[in-house]
Amino acid sequence: MTESSYYLVEKKGEVAWVYLNRPEKKNAMHMPAWQDAPAIYADLDADPDIRVIVVAAKGPSFCAGIDLMGMMGAMPELMEEQKGGVKWRFIPKIKMLQETMSCIEKCRKPVIAAVHGHCIGAGLDMISACDIRLCSADAVFCLKEAAVGFVADVGS
């Protein structure tokens, strides 16, 4: 199983639980969240003992979206004036971010999102890639990319 500083993977019989595990930051997605997902879902997809995957989260929120401060070092283009050359350099990074969601959609095993609390931005993108979405009564959904000047380009 792939190790991750963002995800906690637990196998319980035929069910794999993939927990977003950064509760101190409301599971905001920093670089390991984006980089680690493809290998995790590939491992689970290839595991013949796993029949279903449940995506859940530790702490009071499912996901607070992208950790903008945590991503600045890896994506300085976010702070540059958005001219053509900057956008061309940014495309490979966007494709990497998109693969984090696409790997869930491509997984041949059913993927169920179990949502509680806040599910914002990238969290909403993530659950959109799942086959089934279940939520608790306290679940709140929000997509704020347009309000902060971002294009919602990783799954919305």
C-alpha positions in Angstrom: 0.0 0.0 0.0 1.2 3.5 -0.9 2.2 5.6 2.1 0.7 9.1 2.3 0.9 12.1 4.6 -2.6 13.1 3.5 -4.6 9.9 3.1 -5.1 7.1 5.6 -6.0 3.8 3.9 -7.6 1.0 6.0 -8.7 -2.3 4.5 -11.5 -4.0 6.4 -12.5 -7.2 4.7 -13.6 -6.4 1.2 -14.0 -2.7 1.9 -11.1 -0.1 1.6 -11.6 3.1 3.5 -9.7 6.1 2.1 -9.7 8.8 4.8 -8.7 12.4 4.1 -6.5 12.7 7.2 -5.5 16.3 7.8 -8.2 17.3 10.3 -6.1 20.2 11.8 -6.5 21.9 8.4 -10.1 20.7 7.8 -8.6 18.3 5.2 -7.5 21.1 2.9 -5.7 19.6 0.0 -1.9 20.4 0.0 0.6 18.9 -2.5 0.6 15.3 -1.0 -3.2 15.2 -1.4 -2.7 15.7 -5.1 0.4 13.6 -5.7 -0.6 10.6 -3.6 -4.1 9.8 -4.9 -3.2 8.2 -8.2 -1.0 5.5 -6.7 -3.5 4.8 -3.9 -6.4 4.3 -6.2 -4.2 2.2 -8.6 -3.2 -0.1 -5.7 -6.8 -0.5 -4.6 -8.0 -1.0 -8.1 -5.5 -3.8 -8.5 -6.2 -5.5 -5.2 -8.4 -8.6 -5.8 -9.6 -8.7 -2.2 -11.2 -5.2 -2.3 -14.7 -4.9 -3.8 -15.6 -1.3 -2.8 -13.8 1.9 -1.8 -15.3 4.4 0.7 -13.9 7.9 0.7 -14.4 9.6 4.1 -12.6 12.1 6.3 -11.2 12.5 9.7 -12.2 15.6 11.8 -15.2 17.9 11.6 -15.1 18.6 7.9 -14.9 16.4 4.8 -12.7 18.9 2.9 -12.1 22.6 3.0 -10.8 22.6 -0.6 -7.4 23.5 -1.9 -4.8 24.7 0.7 -3.8 27.8 -1.3 -1.0 28.7 1.1 0.3 25.2 1.1 0.3 25.1 -2.7 2.1 28.4 -3.3 5.6 26.9 -3.2 4.7 24.3 -5.8 2.7 26.6 -8.0 4.2 30.1 -8.1 2.2 30.7 -11.3 -0.9 31.3 -9.1 0.7 34.6 -8.0 2.0 35.7 -11.4 0.1 37.9 -13.8 -1.8 35.5 -16.0 -0.2 36.0 -19.4 0.1 33.4 -22.1 3.5 32.1 -21.1 2.5 31.7 -17.5 -0.6 29.8 -18.5 1.4 27.4 -20.8 3.8 26.6 -17.9 0.8 26.0 -15.7 -0.9 23.4 -17.9 1.1 20.4 -16.8 0.5 21.2 -13.2 -3.3 21.5 -13.8 -3.2 18.1 -15.6 -1.5 16.6 -12.5 -4.3 18.1 -10.3 -6.9 16.8 -12.6 -5.5 13.3 -12.4 -6.1 13.3 -8.7 -9.9 13.4 -9.5 -9.7 11.3 -12.7 -8.0 8.4 -11.0 -11.1 8.0 -8.8 -13.4 8.1 -11.8 -11.2 5.6 -13.7 -11.1 3.1 -10.7 -13.0 -0.1 -11.7 -14.2 -0.6 -8.2 -17.2 1.3 -6.9 -16.1 4.4 -5.0 -18.6 5.8 -2.4 -18.1 9.2 -0.9 -19.2 9.5 2.7 -19.5 13.3 3.3 -19.9 15.2 6.5 -19.4 18.8 7.5 -18.0 21.1 4.9 -17.3 19.9 1.4 -15.8 22.9 -0.5 -14.1 23.3 -3.9 -11.7 20.5 -4.5 -13.6 18.3 -2.0 -16.7 18.8 -4.2 -14.6 17.9 -7.3 -13.4 14.8 -5.5 -16.9 13.5 -4.6 -18.1 14.3 -8.1 -15.6 11.7 -9.4 -17.1 9.0 -7.0 -19.8 6.6 -8.2 -22.1 7.2 -5.2 -22.3 10.2 -2.8 -23.9 9.9 0.6 -23.9 12.7 3.1 -24.8 13.4 6.7 -27.4 15.9 7.7 -24.7 18.5 8.6 -23.0 18.4 5.1 -22.6 21.8 3.4 -21.4 22.1 -0.2 -19.8 25.1 -1.8 -17.8 25.9 -4.9 -16.0 29.3 -4.5 -13.5 29.2 -7.3 -15.2 32.0 -9.3 -15.5 34.2 -6.3 -11.7 34.1 -5.9 -10.8 34.3 -9.6 -10.0 30.7 -10.3 -11.3 28.5 -13.1 -12.9 25.4 -11.6 -10.7 23.1 -13.7 -10.1 19.9 -11.6 -13.5 18.3 -11.9 -16.4 20.7 -11.3 
